[in-house]
Amino acid sequence: MNVSKRKFSLFRLTPPQILVIGFAIIILTGAALLTLPVASTDGIHTPFLDALFTATSATCVTGLVVVDTGTHWTLFGQVVIILLIQIGGLGFMTMGTLIALVIRKKISLRERLILQEAMNQGSMEGIVRLIRRVLLYALTIEAAGAALLTIRWSFDMPFGKALYYGVWHGISMFNNAGFDLFGGINGKFSSLTGYVDDPIVNFTVMALIVLGGLGFIVIADVHEFRKTRKLSLHSKVVLSATAFLIVFGAMVICAFEFTNPATLGPLSPAGKIWASLFASVTPRTAGANTIDVAGMRQATQFFTVILMFIGASPGSTGGGVKTTTFTILIGAMIAMIRGKEDIVLFRNRLAKDRIYKAITLTFFALFLVVFVTMLLSTTEDYFFLKILFEVTSAFGTVGLSMGLTPDLSTIGKILIALMMFIGRLGPLTLAYALGPRPEKELYRYPEGKVTIG
């Protein structure tokens, strides 16, 4: 009996492994549904690789597509995609917890461990209460965004269609997915370019993207601020880094594109401001665009690559190396230049393990992006920046594209799909899932010195 129990325990999956397998099952299920003839407007089976790519992009809330969402997929196909976006954005364990709470099922210790891993939390304390808040905040914000978009679009289309578009895009934009249905109205792969200077659409979509990218921990912290009158260090770092990246990004993009006839050039002063802000917000891993990304100057495209690599914040619906990682690296650089031993943020000293994790994550992500870019440079006949842009967009689960995705080869589609999968789960989570179980070291080597610089 004891032997069988011991054997069984050897095959128990760790929380990272369950997350990887869970997301893979959801993607494969979605792909199977999207291959059905009822899912495509022409009534023909969609090739499995295209369906798999779309399901991966939706579940990993990326937005890169090989077929136009608004024209290729039927109502059935669009509903499948938006369900994948909702499940992928909030996390399948969060959705499973919702069902468990509805049927009054007790959340086990193992399920709490998985939730802790999924929400990127340091402990299990209050994890179920956090999940309740996550669901409440997500549904409230999505409903508010859907209502505003429905009212605006009801002036352009029948109310029923406006309501459907409002709800669909409210979910897509809050989850930072970037999928849209305007291909049948403004042309295939047009995204929100028809509303480049529309204040209501711009403000609503940007608000949804930013709120989805901040992370539910920060939203909860801000919501409780009136009672507690204080914010955690994590929230302060996320809010300040997000604000800086959006404002600084908008200024840089506006400066680079101000006279570009393919982007900001023809727009009014107000239109230039809206378009610059939107182009700075959307690399938070949203993927929607109001100006032609392929028409941007190369300097702007490369700057966007940097913003996409940084991405959103921990515990959010977005990807990238995260704003906190970016802030820690900047803090480390400043501390080293000033000759300080510790990294201090908002009068708080950071632990060494946080710094090591930030450096490890950044180099791991950089290696992945560079390696896949090199592979695609041999399989795709396009210039380097276009390939780098697409790979970074996939890793950051952004969804912005310079037009390469629909023309990818079979190998290219597989590689980009894998990058989206890794980007959504996080490189370290995947490494923990695939690597051996960590063991405590029984000894330490003597300290040595290596010359740097």
JSON list of N, CA and C in Angstrom, two decimals, residues 120-186:
[
{"chain": "A", "resi": 120, "resn": "ASN", "atom": "N", "xyz": [0.62, 34.41, -9.77]},
{"chain": "A", "resi": 120, "resn": "ASN", "atom": "CA", "xyz": [1.97, 34.93, -9.49]},
{"chain": "A", "resi": 120, "resn": "ASN", "atom": "C", "xyz": [2.07, 35.54, -8.10]},
{"chain": "A", "resi": 121, "resn": "GLN", "atom": "N", "xyz": [1.50, 34.84, -7.12]},
{"chain": "A", "resi": 121, "resn": "GLN", "atom": "CA", "xyz": [1.49, 35.32, -5.74]},
{"chain": "A", "resi": 121, "resn": "GLN", "atom": "C", "xyz": [2.58, 34.65, -4.92]},
{"chain": "A", "resi": 122, "resn": "GLY", "atom": "N", "xyz": [3.03, 35.35, -3.87]},
{"chain": "A", "resi": 122, "resn": "GLY", "atom": "CA", "xyz": [4.09, 34.82, -3.04]},
{"chain": "A", "resi": 122, "resn": "GLY", "atom": "C", "xyz": [3.61, 33.83, -2.00]},
{"chain": "A", "resi": 123, "resn": "SER", "atom": "N", "xyz": [2.29, 33.86, -1.68]},
{"chain": "A", "resi": 123, "resn": "SER", "atom": "CA", "xyz": [1.75, 32.95, -0.69]},
{"chain": "A", "resi": 123, "resn": "SER", "atom": "C", "xyz": [0.30, 32.63, -1.03]},
{"chain": "A", "resi": 124, "resn": "MET", "atom": "N", "xyz": [-0.25, 31.63, -0.31]},
{"chain": "A", "resi": 124, "resn": "MET", "atom": "CA", "xyz": [-1.64, 31.23, -0.54]},
{"chain": "A", "resi": 124, "resn": "MET", "atom": "C", "xyz": [-2.62, 32.04, 0.30]},
{"chain": "A", "resi": 125, "resn": "GLU", "atom": "N", "xyz": [-2.12, 32.86, 1.17]},
{"chain": "A", "resi": 125, "resn": "GLU", "atom": "CA", "xyz": [-2.99, 33.59, 2.09]},
{"chain": "A", "resi": 125, "resn": "GLU", "atom": "C", "xyz": [-3.95, 34.50, 1.32]},
{"chain": "A", "resi": 126, "resn": "GLY", "atom": "N", "xyz": [-5.22, 34.31, 1.53]},
{"chain": "A", "resi": 126, "resn": "GLY", "atom": "CA", "xyz": [-6.24, 35.15, 0.90]},
{"chain": "A", "resi": 126, "resn": "GLY", "atom": "C", "xyz": [-6.39, 34.94, -0.60]},
{"chain": "A", "resi": 127, "resn": "ILE", "atom": "N", "xyz": [-5.91, 33.79, -1.14]},
{"chain": "A", "resi": 127, "resn": "ILE", "atom": "CA", "xyz": [-5.91, 33.59, -2.58]},
{"chain": "A", "resi": 127, "resn": "ILE", "atom": "C", "xyz": [-7.34, 33.45, -3.13]},
{"chain": "A", "resi": 128, "resn": "VAL", "atom": "N", "xyz": [-8.22, 32.76, -2.41]},
{"chain": "A", "resi": 128, "resn": "VAL", "atom": "CA", "xyz": [-9.60, 32.59, -2.88]},
{"chain": "A", "resi": 128, "resn": "VAL", "atom": "C", "xyz": [-10.33, 33.94, -2.83]},
{"chain": "A", "resi": 129, "resn": "ARG", "atom": "N", "xyz": [-10.06, 34.72, -1.78]},
{"chain": "A", "resi": 129, "resn": "ARG", "atom": "CA", "xyz": [-10.67, 36.06, -1.69]},
{"chain": "A", "resi": 129, "resn": "ARG", "atom": "C", "xyz": [-10.19, 36.93, -2.86]},
{"chain": "A", "resi": 130, "resn": "LEU", "atom": "N", "xyz": [-8.91, 36.79, -3.22]},
{"chain": "A", "resi": 130, "resn": "LEU", "atom": "CA", "xyz": [-8.37, 37.54, -4.36]},
{"chain": "A", "resi": 130, "resn": "LEU", "atom": "C", "xyz": [-9.06, 37.12, -5.65]},
{"chain": "A", "resi": 131, "resn": "ILE", "atom": "N", "xyz": [-9.30, 35.82, -5.83]},
{"chain": "A", "resi": 131, "resn": "ILE", "atom": "CA", "xyz": [-9.97, 35.33, -7.04]},
{"chain": "A", "resi": 131, "resn": "ILE", "atom": "C", "xyz": [-11.37, 35.91, -7.15]},
{"chain": "A", "resi": 132, "resn": "ARG", "atom": "N", "xyz": [-12.09, 35.98, -6.02]},
{"chain": "A", "resi": 132, "resn": "ARG", "atom": "CA", "xyz": [-13.42, 36.60, -6.03]},
{"chain": "A", "resi": 132, "resn": "ARG", "atom": "C", "xyz": [-13.34, 38.04, -6.51]},
{"chain": "A", "resi": 133, "resn": "ARG", "atom": "N", "xyz": [-12.34, 38.75, -6.02]},
{"chain": "A", "resi": 133, "resn": "ARG", "atom": "CA", "xyz": [-12.16, 40.14, -6.44]},
{"chain": "A", "resi": 133, "resn": "ARG", "atom": "C", "xyz": [-11.79, 40.24, -7.91]},
{"chain": "A", "resi": 134, "resn": "VAL", "atom": "N", "xyz": [-10.92, 39.34, -8.35]},
{"chain": "A", "resi": 134, "resn": "VAL", "atom": "CA", "xyz": [-10.51, 39.33, -9.76]},
{"chain": "A", "resi": 134, "resn": "VAL", "atom": "C", "xyz": [-11.74, 39.21, -10.66]},
{"chain": "A", "resi": 135, "resn": "LEU", "atom": "N", "xyz": [-12.60, 38.25, -10.36]},
{"chain": "A", "resi": 135, "resn": "LEU", "atom": "CA", "xyz": [-13.80, 38.03, -11.16]},
{"chain": "A", "resi": 135, "resn": "LEU", "atom": "C", "xyz": [-14.73, 39.24, -11.12]},
{"chain": "A", "resi": 136, "resn": "LEU", "atom": "N", "xyz": [-14.90, 39.82, -9.93]},
{"chain": "A", "resi": 136, "resn": "LEU", "atom": "CA", "xyz": [-15.77, 40.98, -9.79]},
{"chain": "A", "resi": 136, "resn": "LEU", "atom": "C", "xyz": [-15.23, 42.18, -10.57]},
{"chain": "A", "resi": 137, "resn": "TYR", "atom": "N", "xyz": [-13.94, 42.46, -10.40]},
{"chain": "A", "resi": 137, "resn": "TYR", "atom": "CA", "xyz": [-13.33, 43.59, -11.11]},
{"chain": "A", "resi": 137, "resn": "TYR", "atom": "C", "xyz": [-13.38, 43.38, -12.62]},
{"chain": "A", "resi": 138, "resn": "ALA", "atom": "N", "xyz": [-13.02, 42.18, -13.06]},
{"chain": "A", "resi": 138, "resn": "ALA", "atom": "CA", "xyz": [-12.98, 41.90, -14.50]},
{"chain": "A", "resi": 138, "resn": "ALA", "atom": "C", "xyz": [-14.35, 42.08, -15.14]},
{"chain": "A", "resi": 139, "resn": "LEU", "atom": "N", "xyz": [-15.37, 41.46, -14.55]},
{"chain": "A", "resi": 139, "resn": "LEU", "atom": "CA", "xyz": [-16.72, 41.55, -15.13]},
{"chain": "A", "resi": 139, "resn": "LEU", "atom": "C", "xyz": [-17.26, 42.97, -15.08]},
{"chain": "A", "resi": 140, "resn": "THR", "atom": "N", "xyz": [-16.96, 43.71, -14.00]},
{"chain": "A", "resi": 140, "resn": "THR", "atom": "CA", "xyz": [-17.43, 45.09, -13.89]},
{"chain": "A", "resi": 140, "resn": "THR", "atom": "C", "xyz": [-16.78, 45.99, -14.93]},
{"chain": "A", "resi": 141, "resn": "ILE", "atom": "N", "xyz": [-15.46, 45.87, -15.07]},
{"chain": "A", "resi": 141, "resn": "ILE", "atom": "CA", "xyz": [-14.73, 46.71, -16.04]},
{"chain": "A", "resi": 141, "resn": "ILE", "atom": "C", "xyz": [-15.14, 46.36, -17.46]},
{"chain": "A", "resi": 142, "resn": "GLU", "atom": "N", "xyz": [-15.25, 45.07, -17.76]},
{"chain": "A", "resi": 142, "resn": "GLU", "atom": "CA", "xyz": [-15.68, 44.65, -19.10]},
{"chain": "A", "resi": 142, "resn": "GLU", "atom": "C", "xyz": [-17.08, 45.16, -19.41]},
{"chain": "A", "resi": 143, "resn": "ALA", "atom": "N", "xyz": [-17.99, 45.10, -18.43]},
{"chain": "A", "resi": 143, "resn": "ALA", "atom": "CA", "xyz": [-19.36, 45.58, -18.64]},
{"chain": "A", "resi": 143, "resn": "ALA", "atom": "C", "xyz": [-19.38, 47.08, -18.89]},
{"chain": "A", "resi": 144, "resn": "ALA", "atom": "N", "xyz": [-18.59, 47.84, -18.12]},
{"chain": "A", "resi": 144, "resn": "ALA", "atom": "CA", "xyz": [-18.54, 49.29, -18.30]},
{"chain": "A", "resi": 144, "resn": "ALA", "atom": "C", "xyz": [-17.98, 49.64, -19.68]},
{"chain": "A", "resi": 145, "resn": "GLY", "atom": "N", "xyz": [-16.90, 48.97, -20.07]},
{"chain": "A", "resi": 145, "resn": "GLY", "atom": "CA", "xyz": [-16.32, 49.21, -21.39]},
{"chain": "A", "resi": 145, "resn": "GLY", "atom": "C", "xyz": [-17.28, 48.84, -22.51]},
{"chain": "A", "resi": 146, "resn": "ALA", "atom": "N", "xyz": [-17.96, 47.70, -22.35]},
{"chain": "A", "resi": 146, "resn": "ALA", "atom": "CA", "xyz": [-18.93, 47.25, -23.36]},
{"chain": "A", "resi": 146, "resn": "ALA", "atom": "C", "xyz": [-20.07, 48.26, -23.50]},
{"chain": "A", "resi": 147, "resn": "ALA", "atom": "N", "xyz": [-20.53, 48.83, -22.38]},
{"chain": "A", "resi": 147, "resn": "ALA", "atom": "CA", "xyz": [-21.62, 49.79, -22.43]},
{"chain": "A", "resi": 147, "resn": "ALA", "atom": "C", "xyz": [-21.22, 51.05, -23.19]},
{"chain": "A", "resi": 148, "resn": "LEU", "atom": "N", "xyz": [-20.04, 51.57, -22.91]},
{"chain": "A", "resi": 148, "resn": "LEU", "atom": "CA", "xyz": [-19.57, 52.79, -23.59]},
{"chain": "A", "resi": 148, "resn": "LEU", "atom": "C", "xyz": [-19.38, 52.55, -25.08]},
{"chain": "A", "resi": 149, "resn": "LEU", "atom": "N", "xyz": [-18.77, 51.42, -25.43]},
{"chain": "A", "resi": 149, "resn": "LEU", "atom": "CA", "xyz": [-18.55, 51.10, -26.85]},
{"chain": "A", "resi": 149, "resn": "LEU", "atom": "C", "xyz": [-19.87, 50.86, -27.57]},
{"chain": "A", "resi": 150, "resn": "THR", "atom": "N", "xyz": [-20.82, 50.22, -26.89]},
{"chain": "A", "resi": 150, "resn": "THR", "atom": "CA", "xyz": [-22.13, 49.97, -27.50]},
{"chain": "A", "resi": 150, "resn": "THR", "atom": "C", "xyz": [-22.83, 51.29, -27.82]},
{"chain": "A", "resi": 151, "resn": "ILE", "atom": "N", "xyz": [-22.82, 52.21, -26.87]},
{"chain": "A", "resi": 151, "resn": "ILE", "atom": "CA", "xyz": [-23.46, 53.53, -27.10]},
{"chain": "A", "resi": 151, "resn": "ILE", "atom": "C", "xyz": [-22.81, 54.24, -28.27]},
{"chain": "A", "resi": 152, "resn": "ARG", "atom": "N", "xyz": [-21.47, 54.22, -28.32]},
{"chain": "A", "resi": 152, "resn": "ARG", "atom": "CA", "xyz": [-20.78, 54.91, -29.42]},
{"chain": "A", "resi": 152, "resn": "ARG", "atom": "C", "xyz": [-21.07, 54.27, -30.76]},
{"chain": "A", "resi": 153, "resn": "TRP", "atom": "N", "xyz": [-21.00, 52.95, -30.83]},
{"chain": "A", "resi": 153, "resn": "TRP", "atom": "CA", "xyz": [-21.16, 52.27, -32.12]},
{"chain": "A", "resi": 153, "resn": "TRP", "atom": "C", "xyz": [-22.62, 52.17, -32.55]},
{"chain": "A", "resi": 154, "resn": "SER", "atom": "N", "xyz": [-23.55, 52.44, -31.64]},
{"chain": "A", "resi": 154, "resn": "SER", "atom": "CA", "xyz": [-24.97, 52.43, -32.03]},
{"chain": "A", "resi": 154, "resn": "SER", "atom": "C", "xyz": [-25.28, 53.56, -33.00]},
{"chain": "A", "resi": 155, "resn": "PHE", "atom": "N", "xyz": [-24.40, 54.57, -33.09]},
{"chain": "A", "resi": 155, "resn": "PHE", "atom": "CA", "xyz": [-24.57, 55.66, -34.07]},
{"chain": "A", "resi": 155, "resn": "PHE", "atom": "C", "xyz": [-24.09, 55.23, -35.46]},
{"chain": "A", "resi": 156, "resn": "ASP", "atom": "N", "xyz": [-23.31, 54.14, -35.54]},
{"chain": "A", "resi": 156, "resn": "ASP", "atom": "CA", "xyz": [-22.73, 53.69, -36.81]},
{"chain": "A", "resi": 156, "resn": "ASP", "atom": "C", "xyz": [-23.37, 52.42, -37.36]},
{"chain": "A", "resi": 157, "resn": "MET", "atom": "N", "xyz": [-24.11, 51.69, -36.51]},
{"chain": "A", "resi": 157, "resn": "MET", "atom": "CA", "xyz": [-24.67, 50.40, -36.92]},
{"chain": "A", "resi": 157, "resn": "MET", "atom": "C", "xyz": [-25.92, 50.11, -36.11]},
{"chain": "A", "resi": 158, "resn": "PRO", "atom": "N", "xyz": [-26.73, 49.13, -36.53]},
{"chain": "A", "resi": 158, "resn": "PRO", "atom": "CA", "xyz": [-27.93, 48.77, -35.75]},
{"chain": "A", "resi": 158, "resn": "PRO", "atom": "C", "xyz": [-27.58, 48.45, -34.30]},
{"chain": "A", "resi": 159, "resn": "PHE", "atom": "N", "xyz": [-28.51, 48.73, -33.38]},
{"chain": "A", "resi": 159, "resn": "PHE", "atom": "CA", "xyz": [-28.21, 48.58, -31.95]},
{"chain": "A", "resi": 159, "resn": "PHE", "atom": "C", "xyz": [-27.80, 47.16, -31.58]},
{"chain": "A", "resi": 160, "resn": "GLY", "atom": "N", "xyz": [-28.46, 46.15, -32.16]},
{"chain": "A", "resi": 160, "resn": "GLY", "atom": "CA", "xyz": [-28.12, 44.76, -31.85]},
{"chain": "A", "resi": 160, "resn": "GLY", "atom": "C", "xyz": [-26.68, 44.45, -32.21]},
{"chain": "A", "resi": 161, "resn": "LYS", "atom": "N", "xyz": [-26.26, 44.91, -33.38]},
{"chain": "A", "resi": 161, "resn": "LYS", "atom": "CA", "xyz": [-24.88, 44.69, -33.81]},
{"chain": "A", "resi": 161, "resn": "LYS", "atom": "C", "xyz": [-23.91, 45.49, -32.93]},
{"chain": "A", "resi": 162, "resn": "ALA", "atom": "N", "xyz": [-24.32, 46.73, -32.58]},
{"chain": "A", "resi": 162, "resn": "ALA", "atom": "CA", "xyz": [-23.48, 47.56, -31.72]},
{"chain": "A", "resi": 162, "resn": "ALA", "atom": "C", "xyz": [-23.30, 46.92, -30.35]},
{"chain": "A", "resi": 163, "resn": "LEU", "atom": "N", "xyz": [-24.36, 46.32, -29.83]},
{"chain": "A", "resi": 163, "resn": "LEU", "atom": "CA", "xyz": [-24.28, 45.63, -28.54]},
{"chain": "A", "resi": 163, "resn": "LEU", "atom": "C", "xyz": [-23.32, 44.45, -28.61]},
{"chain": "A", "resi": 164, "resn": "TYR", "atom": "N", "xyz": [-23.45, 43.66, -29.68]},
{"chain": "A", "resi": 164, "resn": "TYR", "atom": "CA", "xyz": [-22.57, 42.51, -29.86]},
{"chain": "A", "resi": 164, "resn": "TYR", "atom": "C", "xyz": [-21.12, 42.96, -29.99]},
{"chain": "A", "resi": 165, "resn": "TYR", "atom": "N", "xyz": [-20.88, 43.98, -30.80]},
{"chain": "A", "resi": 165, "resn": "TYR", "atom": "CA", "xyz": [-19.53, 44.51, -30.98]},
{"chain": "A", "resi": 165, "resn": "TYR", "atom": "C", "xyz": [-18.99, 45.09, -29.66]},
{"chain": "A", "resi": 166, "resn": "GLY", "atom": "N", "xyz": [-19.86, 45.77, -28.91]},
{"chain": "A", "resi": 166, "resn": "GLY", "atom": "CA", "xyz": [-19.43, 46.37, -27.66]},
{"chain": "A", "resi": 166, "resn": "GLY", "atom": "C", "xyz": [-18.99, 45.33, -26.64]},
{"chain": "A", "resi": 167, "resn": "VAL", "atom": "N", "xyz": [-19.81, 44.29, -26.46]},
{"chain": "A", "resi": 167, "resn": "VAL", "atom": "CA", "xyz": [-19.48, 43.22, -25.51]},
{"chain": "A", "resi": 167, "resn": "VAL", "atom": "C", "xyz": [-18.23, 42.47, -25.97]},
{"chain": "A", "resi": 168, "resn": "TRP", "atom": "N", "xyz": [-18.18, 42.13, -27.25]},
{"chain": "A", "resi": 168, "resn": "TRP", "atom": "CA", "xyz": [-17.07, 41.34, -27.80]},
{"chain": "A", "resi": 168, "resn": "TRP", "atom": "C", "xyz": [-15.75, 42.09, -27.63]},
{"chain": "A", "resi": 169, "resn": "HIS", "atom": "N", "xyz": [-15.74, 43.38, -28.02]},
{"chain": "A", "resi": 169, "resn": "HIS", "atom": "CA", "xyz": [-14.50, 44.14, -27.94]},
{"chain": "A", "resi": 169, "resn": "HIS", "atom": "C", "xyz": [-14.17, 44.56, -26.51]},
{"chain": "A", "resi": 170, "resn": "GLY", "atom": "N", "xyz": [-15.20, 44.71, -25.66]},
{"chain": "A", "resi": 170, "resn": "GLY", "atom": "CA", "xyz": [-14.95, 44.99, -24.25]},
{"chain": "A", "resi": 170, "resn": "GLY", "atom": "C", "xyz": [-14.14, 43.87, -23.61]},
{"chain": "A", "resi": 171, "resn": "ILE", "atom": "N", "xyz": [-14.53, 42.63, -23.90]},
{"chain": "A", "resi": 171, "resn": "ILE", "atom": "CA", "xyz": [-13.81, 41.46, -23.38]},
{"chain": "A", "resi": 171, "resn": "ILE", "atom": "C", "xyz": [-12.41, 41.36, -24.01]},
{"chain": "A", "resi": 172, "resn": "SER", "atom": "N", "xyz": [-12.35, 41.54, -25.31]},
{"chain": "A", "resi": 172, "resn": "SER", "atom": "CA", "xyz": [-11.08, 41.41, -26.03]},
{"chain": "A", "resi": 172, "resn": "SER", "atom": "C", "xyz": [-10.05, 42.44, -25.56]},
{"chain": "A", "resi": 173, "resn": "MET", "atom": "N", "xyz": [-10.49, 43.69, -25.42]},
{"chain": "A", "resi": 173, "resn": "MET", "atom": "CA", "xyz": [-9.53, 44.75, -25.07]},
{"chain": "A", "resi": 173, "resn": "MET", "atom": "C", "xyz": [-9.13, 44.69, -23.59]},
{"chain": "A", "resi": 174, "resn": "PHE", "atom": "N", "xyz": [-10.06, 44.37, -22.69]},
{"chain": "A", "resi": 174, "resn": "PHE", "atom": "CA", "xyz": [-9.69, 44.28, -21.28]},
{"chain": "A", "resi": 174, "resn": "PHE", "atom": "C", "xyz": [-8.69, 43.14, -21.05]},
{"chain": "A", "resi": 175, "resn": "ASN", "atom": "N", "xyz": [-8.88, 42.04, -21.77]},
{"chain": "A", "resi": 175, "resn": "ASN", "atom": "CA", "xyz": [-7.96, 40.91, -21.66]},
{"chain": "A", "resi": 175, "resn": "ASN", "atom": "C", "xyz": [-6.70, 41.10, -22.49]},
{"chain": "A", "resi": 176, "resn": "ASN", "atom": "N", "xyz": [-6.54, 42.31, -23.06]},
{"chain": "A", "resi": 176, "resn": "ASN", "atom": "CA", "xyz": [-5.34, 42.63, -23.84]},
{"chain": "A", "resi": 176, "resn": "ASN", "atom": "C", "xyz": [-5.13, 41.68, -25.01]},
{"chain": "A", "resi": 177, "resn": "ALA", "atom": "N", "xyz": [-6.24, 41.22, -25.60]},
{"chain": "A", "resi": 177, "resn": "ALA", "atom": "CA", "xyz": [-6.13, 40.24, -26.69]},
{"chain": "A", "resi": 177, "resn": "ALA", "atom": "C", "xyz": [-5.91, 40.91, -28.04]},
{"chain": "A", "resi": 178, "resn": "GLY", "atom": "N", "xyz": [-6.56, 42.05, -28.29]},
{"chain": "A", "resi": 178, "resn": "GLY", "atom": "CA", "xyz": [-6.34, 42.75, -29.55]},
{"chain": "A", "resi": 178, "resn": "GLY", "atom": "C", "xyz": [-7.13, 42.22, -30.73]},
{"chain": "A", "resi": 179, "resn": "PHE", "atom": "N", "xyz": [-7.93, 41.17, -30.55]},
{"chain": "A", "resi": 179, "resn": "PHE", "atom": "CA", "xyz": [-8.79, 40.67, -31.62]},
{"chain": "A", "resi": 179, "resn": "PHE", "atom": "C", "xyz": [-9.89, 41.70, -31.89]},
{"chain": "A", "resi": 180, "resn": "ASP", "atom": "N", "xyz": [-10.29, 41.85, -33.16]},
{"chain": "A", "resi": 180, "resn": "ASP", "atom": "CA", "xyz": [-11.36, 42.77, -33.50]},
{"chain": "A", "resi": 180, "resn": "ASP", "atom": "C", "xyz": [-12.19, 42.20, -34.64]},
{"chain": "A", "resi": 181, "resn": "LEU", "atom": "N", "xyz": [-13.37, 42.80, -34.84]},
{"chain": "A", "resi": 181, "resn": "LEU", "atom": "CA", "xyz": [-14.31, 42.32, -35.85]},
{"chain": "A", "resi": 181, "resn": "LEU", "atom": "C", "xyz": [-14.52, 43.32, -36.99]},
{"chain": "A", "resi": 182, "resn": "PHE", "atom": "N", "xyz": [-13.67, 44.32, -37.11]},
{"chain": "A", "resi": 182, "resn": "PHE", "atom": "CA", "xyz": [-13.90, 45.40, -38.07]},
{"chain": "A", "resi": 182, "resn": "PHE", "atom": "C", "xyz": [-13.37, 45.10, -39.46]},
{"chain": "A", "resi": 183, "resn": "GLY", "atom": "N", "xyz": [-12.89, 43.88, -39.69]},
{"chain": "A", "resi": 183, "resn": "GLY", "atom": "CA", "xyz": [-12.41, 43.51, -41.02]},
{"chain": "A", "resi": 183, "resn": "GLY", "atom": "C", "xyz": [-13.49, 43.59, -42.08]},
{"chain": "A", "resi": 184, "resn": "GLY", "atom": "N", "xyz": [-14.74, 43.30, -41.67]},
{"chain": "A", "resi": 184, "resn": "GLY", "atom": "CA", "xyz": [-15.85, 43.35, -42.61]},
{"chain": "A", "resi": 184, "resn": "GLY", "atom": "C", "xyz": [-16.38, 44.75, -42.85]},
{"chain": "A", "resi": 185, "resn": "ILE", "atom": "N", "xyz": [-15.92, 45.72, -42.06]},
{"chain": "A", "resi": 185, "resn": "ILE", "atom": "CA", "xyz": [-16.39, 47.10, -42.18]},
{"chain": "A", "resi": 185, "resn": "ILE", "atom": "C", "xyz": [-15.33, 48.01, -42.80]},
{"chain": "A", "resi": 186, "resn": "ASN", "atom": "N", "xyz": [-14.11, 47.95, -42.27]},
{"chain": "A", "resi": 186, "resn": "ASN", "atom": "CA", "xyz": [-13.05, 48.85, -42.73]},
{"chain": "A", "resi": 186, "resn": "ASN", "atom": "C", "xyz": [-11.97, 48.15, -43.55]}
]
